mmCIF file of N, CA and C in Angstrom:
data_model
loop_
_atom_site.group_PDB
_atom_site.id
_atom_site.type_symbol
_atom_site.label_atom_id
_atom_site.label_comp_id
_atom_site.label_asym_id
_atom_site.label_seq_id
_atom_site.Cartn_x
_atom_site.Cartn_y
_atom_site.Cartn_z
ATOM 1 N N MET A 200 22.532 60.293 -73.324
ATOM 2 C CA MET A 200 21.848 58.800 -72.939
ATOM 3 C C MET A 200 22.217 58.423 -71.483
ATOM 4 N N VAL A 201 23.245 58.573 -71.214
ATOM 5 C CA VAL A 201 23.701 58.147 -69.661
ATOM 6 C C VAL A 201 22.673 58.931 -68.749
ATOM 7 N N LYS A 202 22.568 60.243 -68.938
ATOM 8 C CA LYS A 202 21.904 60.866 -68.068
ATOM 9 C C LYS A 202 20.442 60.516 -68.133
ATOM 10 N N VAL A 203 19.785 60.113 -69.180
ATOM 11 C CA VAL A 203 18.445 59.600 -69.150
ATOM 12 C C VAL A 203 18.388 58.208 -68.566
ATOM 13 N N GLU A 204 19.566 57.563 -68.590
ATOM 14 C CA GLU A 204 19.248 56.214 -67.986
ATOM 15 C C GLU A 204 19.459 56.483 -66.585
ATOM 16 N N LYS A 205 20.395 57.462 -65.888
ATOM 17 C CA LYS A 205 20.274 57.665 -64.696
ATOM 18 C C LYS A 205 18.980 58.239 -64.117
ATOM 19 N N GLN A 206 18.240 58.992 -64.902
ATOM 20 C CA GLN A 206 17.168 59.432 -64.380
ATOM 21 C C GLN A 206 16.044 58.396 -64.206
ATOM 22 N N VAL A 207 16.041 57.602 -65.406
ATOM 23 C CA VAL A 207 15.231 56.524 -65.201
ATOM 24 C C VAL A 207 15.512 55.480 -64.050
ATOM 25 N N ALA A 208 16.632 55.110 -63.877
ATOM 26 C CA ALA A 208 17.118 54.260 -62.591
ATOM 27 C C ALA A 208 16.677 55.011 -61.517
ATOM 28 N N SER A 209 16.775 56.375 -61.245
ATOM 29 C CA SER A 209 16.537 57.093 -60.076
ATOM 30 C C SER A 209 14.856 57.033 -59.816
ATOM 31 N N LEU A 210 14.241 57.189 -61.037
ATOM 32 C CA LEU A 210 12.677 56.988 -61.051
ATOM 33 C C LEU A 210 12.440 55.678 -60.628
ATOM 34 N N ALA A 211 12.947 54.708 -61.099
ATOM 35 C CA ALA A 211 12.599 53.280 -60.827
ATOM 36 C C ALA A 211 12.910 53.045 -59.151
ATOM 37 N N ASP A 212 14.204 53.558 -58.792
ATOM 38 C CA ASP A 212 14.283 53.300 -57.404
ATOM 39 C C ASP A 212 13.263 54.164 -56.426
ATOM 40 N N ASP A 213 13.040 55.243 -56.872
ATOM 41 C CA ASP A 213 11.835 55.959 -56.195
ATOM 42 C C ASP A 213 10.491 55.180 -56.307
ATOM 43 N N ILE A 214 10.315 54.815 -57.526
ATOM 44 C CA ILE A 214 8.990 53.709 -57.546
ATOM 45 C C ILE A 214 9.104 52.599 -56.746
ATOM 46 N N LYS A 215 10.391 51.973 -56.600
ATOM 47 C CA LYS A 215 10.526 50.870 -55.898
ATOM 48 C C LYS A 215 10.321 51.220 -54.281
ATOM 49 N N LYS A 216 10.945 52.291 -53.849
ATOM 50 C CA LYS A 216 10.836 52.763 -52.412
ATOM 51 C C LYS A 216 9.329 53.170 -52.203
ATOM 52 N N GLU A 217 8.593 53.796 -53.071
ATOM 53 C CA GLU A 217 7.222 53.896 -52.876
ATOM 54 C C GLU A 217 6.152 52.712 -52.699
ATOM 55 N N LEU A 218 6.690 51.867 -53.755
ATOM 56 C CA LEU A 218 5.949 50.476 -53.751
ATOM 57 C C LEU A 218 6.196 49.711 -52.378
ATOM 58 N N ALA A 219 7.532 49.642 -51.916
ATOM 59 C CA ALA A 219 7.783 49.104 -50.568
ATOM 60 C C ALA A 219 7.032 49.949 -49.538
ATOM 61 N N GLN A 220 6.744 51.138 -49.549
ATOM 62 C CA GLN A 220 6.187 51.691 -48.472
ATOM 63 C C GLN A 220 4.580 51.402 -48.608
ATOM 64 N N LEU A 221 4.114 51.248 -49.708
ATOM 65 C CA LEU A 221 2.610 50.835 -49.922
ATOM 66 C C LEU A 221 2.502 49.628 -49.385
ATOM 67 N N ARG A 222 3.477 48.687 -49.770
ATOM 68 C CA ARG A 222 3.318 47.330 -49.256
ATOM 69 C C ARG A 222 3.276 47.245 -47.687
ATOM 70 N N ALA A 223 4.298 48.031 -46.956
ATOM 71 C CA ALA A 223 4.525 48.181 -45.653
ATOM 72 C C ALA A 223 3.063 48.857 -45.076
ATOM 73 N N LEU A 224 2.695 49.757 -45.730
ATOM 74 C CA LEU A 224 1.203 50.367 -45.397
ATOM 75 C C LEU A 224 0.169 49.347 -45.387
ATOM 76 N N SER A 225 0.190 48.552 -46.590
ATOM 77 C CA SER A 225 -1.010 47.680 -46.605
ATOM 78 C C SER A 225 -0.884 46.646 -45.622
ATOM 79 N N THR A 226 0.410 46.086 -45.368
ATOM 80 C CA THR A 226 0.667 45.006 -44.314
ATOM 81 C C THR A 226 0.172 45.646 -43.094
ATOM 82 N N SER A 227 0.474 46.854 -42.803
ATOM 83 C CA SER A 227 0.111 47.670 -41.614
ATOM 84 C C SER A 227 -1.355 47.590 -41.323
ATOM 85 N N LYS A 228 -2.208 47.947 -42.498
ATOM 86 C CA LYS A 228 -3.522 47.961 -42.490
ATOM 87 C C LYS A 228 -4.083 46.587 -42.089
ATOM 88 N N ASP A 229 -3.624 45.557 -42.777
ATOM 89 C CA ASP A 229 -3.938 44.310 -42.511
ATOM 90 C C ASP A 229 -3.935 43.837 -41.117
ATOM 91 N N GLU A 230 -2.711 44.319 -40.465
ATOM 92 C CA GLU A 230 -2.447 43.919 -39.133
ATOM 93 C C GLU A 230 -3.429 44.691 -38.282
ATOM 94 N N LEU A 231 -3.563 45.976 -38.549
ATOM 95 C CA LEU A 231 -4.694 46.864 -37.973
ATOM 96 C C LEU A 231 -6.062 46.270 -37.944
ATOM 97 N N LYS A 232 -6.351 45.610 -39.103
ATOM 98 C CA LYS A 232 -7.643 45.050 -39.157
ATOM 99 C C LYS A 232 -7.778 43.696 -38.211
ATOM 100 N N LYS A 233 -6.725 42.929 -38.389
ATOM 101 C CA LYS A 233 -6.651 41.776 -37.586
ATOM 102 C C LYS A 233 -6.510 42.171 -35.776
ATOM 103 N N GLN A 234 -5.963 43.264 -35.623
ATOM 104 C CA GLN A 234 -5.944 43.625 -34.169
ATOM 105 C C GLN A 234 -7.156 44.207 -33.959
ATOM 106 N N GLN A 235 -7.771 45.049 -34.606
ATOM 107 C CA GLN A 235 -9.288 45.322 -34.370
ATOM 108 C C GLN A 235 -10.298 44.044 -34.387
ATOM 109 N N SER A 236 -10.212 43.098 -34.992
ATOM 110 C CA SER A 236 -10.930 41.988 -34.988
ATOM 111 C C SER A 236 -10.495 41.375 -33.761
ATOM 112 N N LEU A 237 -9.547 41.185 -33.207
ATOM 113 C CA LEU A 237 -8.976 40.513 -32.165
ATOM 114 C C LEU A 237 -9.561 41.186 -30.911
ATOM 115 N N GLU A 238 -9.532 42.586 -30.931
ATOM 116 C CA GLU A 238 -10.064 43.441 -29.968
ATOM 117 C C GLU A 238 -11.356 43.363 -29.806
ATOM 118 N N GLN A 239 -12.324 43.373 -30.790
ATOM 119 C CA GLN A 239 -13.502 42.944 -30.774
ATOM 120 C C GLN A 239 -13.831 41.555 -30.186
ATOM 121 N N LYS A 240 -13.132 40.559 -30.524
ATOM 122 C CA LYS A 240 -13.614 39.325 -29.998
ATOM 123 C C LYS A 240 -13.350 39.354 -28.616
ATOM 124 N N ILE A 241 -12.146 39.808 -28.170
ATOM 125 C CA ILE A 241 -12.022 39.946 -26.714
ATOM 126 C C ILE A 241 -12.958 40.651 -26.028
ATOM 127 N N ALA A 242 -13.512 41.944 -26.449
ATOM 128 C CA ALA A 242 -14.380 42.727 -25.916
ATOM 129 C C ALA A 242 -15.920 41.743 -25.695
ATOM 130 N N ALA A 243 -16.160 41.106 -26.897
ATOM 131 C CA ALA A 243 -17.234 40.381 -26.864
ATOM 132 C C ALA A 243 -17.239 39.165 -25.701
ATOM 133 N N MET A 244 -15.953 38.773 -25.733
ATOM 134 C CA MET A 244 -15.873 37.499 -24.520
ATOM 135 C C MET A 244 -15.950 38.240 -23.145
ATOM 136 N N VAL A 245 -15.313 39.495 -22.865
ATOM 137 C CA VAL A 245 -15.517 40.118 -21.644
ATOM 138 C C VAL A 245 -16.946 40.374 -21.461
ATOM 139 N N GLU A 246 -17.634 40.888 -22.287
ATOM 140 C CA GLU A 246 -18.884 41.334 -22.095
ATOM 141 C C GLU A 246 -19.749 40.202 -21.724
ATOM 142 N N SER A 247 -19.347 39.020 -22.358
ATOM 143 C CA SER A 247 -20.311 37.837 -22.166
ATOM 144 C C SER A 247 -20.010 37.251 -20.711
ATOM 145 N N ALA A 248 -18.567 37.342 -20.371
ATOM 146 C CA ALA A 248 -18.211 36.784 -18.943
ATOM 147 C C ALA A 248 -18.792 37.802 -17.984
ATOM 148 N N PHE A 249 -18.946 39.192 -18.248
ATOM 149 C CA PHE A 249 -19.569 39.863 -17.387
ATOM 150 C C PHE A 249 -20.967 39.828 -17.066
ATOM 151 N N LYS A 250 -21.619 39.491 -18.281
ATOM 152 C CA LYS A 250 -22.977 39.307 -18.074
ATOM 153 C C LYS A 250 -23.222 37.890 -17.445
ATOM 154 N N GLN A 251 -22.608 37.109 -17.483
ATOM 155 C CA GLN A 251 -22.670 35.617 -16.829
ATOM 156 C C GLN A 251 -22.388 35.929 -15.294
ATOM 157 N N GLN A 252 -21.442 36.703 -14.950
ATOM 158 C CA GLN A 252 -21.274 36.968 -13.647
ATOM 159 C C GLN A 252 -22.341 37.852 -12.938
ATOM 160 N N THR A 253 -22.921 38.734 -13.728
ATOM 161 C CA THR A 253 -24.078 39.531 -13.350
ATOM 162 C C THR A 253 -25.282 38.791 -12.975
ATOM 163 N N GLU A 254 -25.565 37.849 -14.060
ATOM 164 C CA GLU A 254 -26.572 37.127 -13.940
ATOM 165 C C GLU A 254 -26.366 35.995 -12.742
ATOM 166 N N LYS A 255 -25.398 35.457 -12.161
ATOM 167 C CA LYS A 255 -25.092 34.647 -11.134
ATOM 168 C C LYS A 255 -25.008 35.405 -9.998
ATOM 169 N N LEU A 256 -24.686 36.787 -9.979
ATOM 170 C CA LEU A 256 -24.968 37.437 -8.558
ATOM 171 C C LEU A 256 -26.499 37.800 -8.318
ATOM 172 N N GLU A 257 -27.194 38.102 -9.409
ATOM 173 C CA GLU A 257 -28.588 38.381 -9.348
ATOM 174 C C GLU A 257 -29.302 37.090 -8.742
ATOM 175 N N LYS A 258 -28.752 35.858 -9.292
ATOM 176 C CA LYS A 258 -29.245 34.710 -8.821
ATOM 177 C C LYS A 258 -29.045 34.555 -7.261
ATOM 178 N N LEU A 259 -27.768 34.787 -6.805
ATOM 179 C CA LEU A 259 -27.387 34.584 -5.611
ATOM 180 C C LEU A 259 -28.078 35.456 -4.636
ATOM 181 N N LYS A 260 -28.469 36.818 -4.954
ATOM 182 C CA LYS A 260 -29.202 37.625 -4.339
ATOM 183 C C LYS A 260 -30.480 37.227 -4.097
ATOM 184 N N ARG A 261 -31.251 36.695 -5.313
ATOM 185 C CA ARG A 261 -32.677 36.214 -5.044
ATOM 186 C C ARG A 261 -32.720 35.100 -4.050
ATOM 187 N N GLU A 262 -31.601 34.081 -3.958
ATOM 188 C CA GLU A 262 -31.549 32.930 -3.180
ATOM 189 C C GLU A 262 -31.288 33.362 -1.647
ATOM 190 N N CYS A 263 -30.449 34.520 -1.662
ATOM 191 C CA CYS A 263 -30.265 35.095 -0.269
ATOM 192 C C CYS A 263 -31.670 35.801 0.433
ATOM 193 N N ARG A 264 -32.383 36.567 -0.497
ATOM 194 C CA ARG A 264 -33.552 36.978 -0.021
ATOM 195 C C ARG A 264 -34.437 36.192 0.108
ATOM 196 N N GLN A 265 -34.521 34.830 -0.566
ATOM 197 C CA GLN A 265 -35.569 33.938 -0.199
ATOM 198 C C GLN A 265 -35.171 33.197 0.876
ATOM 199 N N GLY A 266 -33.824 32.992 1.227
ATOM 200 C CA GLY A 266 -33.550 32.344 2.501
ATOM 201 C C GLY A 266 -33.883 33.071 3.660
ATOM 202 N N PHE A 267 -33.714 34.328 3.578
ATOM 203 C CA PHE A 267 -34.095 35.338 4.606
ATOM 204 C C PHE A 267 -35.467 35.325 4.996
ATOM 205 N N ALA A 268 -36.179 35.357 3.806
ATOM 206 C CA ALA A 268 -37.611 35.365 4.036
ATOM 207 C C ALA A 268 -38.172 34.149 4.663
ATOM 208 N N THR A 269 -37.447 33.080 4.355
ATOM 209 C CA THR A 269 -37.763 31.858 4.915
ATOM 210 C C THR A 269 -37.646 31.597 6.445
ATOM 211 N N VAL A 270 -36.278 32.243 6.718
ATOM 212 C CA VAL A 270 -36.065 32.489 8.076
ATOM 213 C C VAL A 270 -36.916 33.138 8.877
ATOM 214 N N HIS A 271 -37.081 34.379 8.380
ATOM 215 C CA HIS A 271 -38.239 35.270 9.046
ATOM 216 C C HIS A 271 -39.435 34.677 9.246
ATOM 217 N N GLU A 272 -39.947 33.848 8.377
ATOM 218 C CA GLU A 272 -41.287 33.237 8.455
ATOM 219 C C GLU A 272 -41.138 32.164 9.489
ATOM 220 N N SER A 273 -40.135 31.534 9.688
ATOM 221 C CA SER A 273 -39.843 30.425 10.474
ATOM 222 C C SER A 273 -39.807 31.021 11.994
ATOM 223 N N ILE A 274 -39.302 32.210 12.093
ATOM 224 C CA ILE A 274 -39.045 32.921 13.326
ATOM 225 C C ILE A 274 -40.479 33.307 13.742
ATOM 226 N N THR A 275 -41.254 33.907 12.948
ATOM 227 C CA THR A 275 -42.630 34.476 13.151
ATOM 228 C C THR A 275 -43.471 33.231 13.488
ATOM 229 N N ASP A 276 -43.496 32.179 12.859
ATOM 230 C CA ASP A 276 -44.251 31.065 13.246
ATOM 231 C C ASP A 276 -43.753 30.494 14.586
ATOM 232 N N SER A 277 -42.629 30.336 14.873
ATOM 233 C CA SER A 277 -42.126 29.930 16.163
ATOM 234 C C SER A 277 -42.622 30.877 17.339
ATOM 235 N N LYS A 278 -42.677 32.263 17.114
ATOM 236 C CA LYS A 278 -42.928 33.337 18.029
ATOM 237 C C LYS A 278 -44.528 32.939 18.275
ATOM 238 N N GLY A 279 -45.282 32.836 17.228
ATOM 239 C CA GLY A 279 -46.718 32.372 17.474
ATOM 240 C C GLY A 279 -47.087 31.228 18.164
ATOM 241 N N LEU A 280 -46.268 30.207 17.849
ATOM 242 C CA LEU A 280 -46.442 28.971 18.678
ATOM 243 C C LEU A 280 -45.944 29.122 20.276
ATOM 244 N N LEU A 281 -44.807 29.969 20.497
ATOM 245 C CA LEU A 281 -44.446 29.983 21.941
ATOM 246 C C LEU A 281 -45.577 30.885 22.577
ATOM 247 N N GLU A 282 -46.159 31.952 21.963
ATOM 248 C CA GLU A 282 -47.107 32.778 22.609
ATOM 249 C C GLU A 282 -48.356 31.896 23.034
ATOM 250 N N GLY A 283 -48.720 31.072 22.000
ATOM 251 C CA GLY A 283 -49.955 30.118 22.302
ATOM 252 C C GLY A 283 -49.638 29.027 23.298
ATOM 253 N N LYS A 284 -48.397 28.505 23.306
ATOM 254 C CA LYS A 284 -48.002 27.622 24.386
ATOM 255 C C LYS A 284 -47.941 28.301 25.767
ATOM 256 N N LEU A 285 -47.731 29.569 25.738
ATOM 257 C CA LEU A 285 -47.552 30.478 27.073
ATOM 258 C C LEU A 285 -48.851 30.814 27.567
ATOM 259 N N THR A 286 -49.803 30.939 26.719
ATOM 260 C CA THR A 286 -51.138 31.181 27.018
ATOM 261 C C THR A 286 -51.822 29.921 27.616
ATOM 262 N N LEU A 287 -51.597 28.866 27.073
ATOM 263 C CA LEU A 287 -51.942 27.775 27.573
ATOM 264 C C LEU A 287 -51.284 27.370 29.035
ATOM 265 N N SER A 288 -50.167 27.725 29.088
ATOM 266 C CA SER A 288 -49.352 27.349 30.236
ATOM 267 C C SER A 288 -50.080 28.145 31.281
ATOM 268 N N GLU A 289 -50.349 29.559 31.245
ATOM 269 C CA GLU A 289 -51.014 30.406 32.007
ATOM 270 C C GLU A 289 -52.249 29.807 32.481
ATOM 271 N N GLU A 290 -53.110 29.460 31.490
ATOM 272 C CA GLU A 290 -54.330 29.195 31.780
ATOM 273 C C GLU A 290 -54.386 27.795 32.886
ATOM 274 N N GLN A 291 -53.205 26.915 32.449
ATOM 275 C CA GLN A 291 -53.057 25.717 33.162
ATOM 276 C C GLN A 291 -52.664 26.151 34.717
ATOM 277 N N LEU A 292 -51.958 27.156 34.614
ATOM 278 C CA LEU A 292 -51.365 27.527 36.011
ATOM 279 C C LEU A 292 -52.487 28.144 36.975
ATOM 280 N N ARG A 293 -53.392 28.901 36.225
ATOM 281 C CA ARG A 293 -54.608 29.422 36.927
ATOM 282 C C ARG A 293 -55.415 28.497 37.420
ATOM 283 N N LYS A 294 -55.652 27.495 36.557
ATOM 284 C CA LYS A 294 -56.699 26.407 37.008
ATOM 285 C C LYS A 294 -56.024 25.599 38.335
ATOM 286 N N GLU A 295 -54.560 25.472 38.187
ATOM 287 C CA GLU A 295 -53.990 24.692 39.396
ATOM 288 C C GLU A 295 -53.994 25.533 40.561
ATOM 289 N N ILE A 296 -53.834 26.841 40.584
ATOM 290 C CA ILE A 296 -53.768 27.734 41.624
ATOM 291 C C ILE A 296 -55.264 27.723 42.336
ATOM 292 N N SER A 297 -56.326 27.832 41.316
ATOM 293 C CA SER A 297 -57.741 27.843 41.901
ATOM 294 C C SER A 297 -57.950 26.588 42.550
ATOM 295 N N HIS A 298 -57.523 25.495 41.968
ATOM 296 C CA HIS A 298 -57.753 24.132 42.436
ATOM 297 C C HIS A 298 -56.948 24.086 43.841
ATOM 298 N N ILE A 299 -55.855 24.399 44.089
ATOM 299 C CA ILE A 299 -55.116 24.711 45.400
ATOM 300 C C ILE A 299 -55.882 25.632 46.313
ATOM 301 N N LYS A 300 -56.402 26.566 45.861
ATOM 302 C CA LYS A 300 -57.094 27.280 46.616
ATOM 303 C C LYS A 300 -58.355 27.001 47.174
ATOM 304 N N LYS A 301 -59.047 26.006 46.471
ATOM 305 C CA LYS A 301 -60.131 25.245 46.895
ATOM 306 C C LYS A 301 -59.944 24.286 47.761
ATOM 307 N N MET A 302 -58.781 23.489 47.696
ATOM 308 C CA MET A 302 -58.404 22.648 48.525
ATOM 309 C C MET A 302 -58.019 23.003 49.919
ATOM 310 N N VAL A 303 -57.422 24.377 50.016
ATOM 311 C CA VAL A 303 -56.685 24.934 51.090
ATOM 312 C C VAL A 303 -58.181 25.393 52.015
ATOM 313 N N VAL A 304 -59.225 26.027 51.446
ATOM 314 C CA VAL A 304 -60.356 26.318 51.816
ATOM 315 C C VAL A 304 -61.018 24.977 52.529
ATOM 316 N N VAL A 305 -61.167 23.805 51.943
ATOM 317 C CA VAL A 305 -61.697 22.699 52.305
ATOM 318 C C VAL A 305 -61.256 22.133 53.641
ATOM 319 N N VAL A 306 -59.778 22.236 53.661
ATOM 320 C CA VAL A 306 -59.118 21.581 54.626
ATOM 321 C C VAL A 306 -59.368 22.355 55.990
#
């Protein structure tokens, strides 16, 4: 009878050890699930932040392109105005030279 009791006690100890291992495994699985959930949340946050930064960068690029286009247009307009003013000045100078030539001939 003592032998049977020892065997039962030994089996009970083995069952307790296995139960402890299962609990530890269950706790590890729960921790793993929590960790995976946390990783997913962090990944979503990183992705969201990356998307926002990409959108801001694209907006900045558009603004820069628009600014450069405006500057280019202003330079082109200024060039046209200067060419027109130069043409008028040339015509005015020719008229004055012609007028001076007429005055020299008259004198």
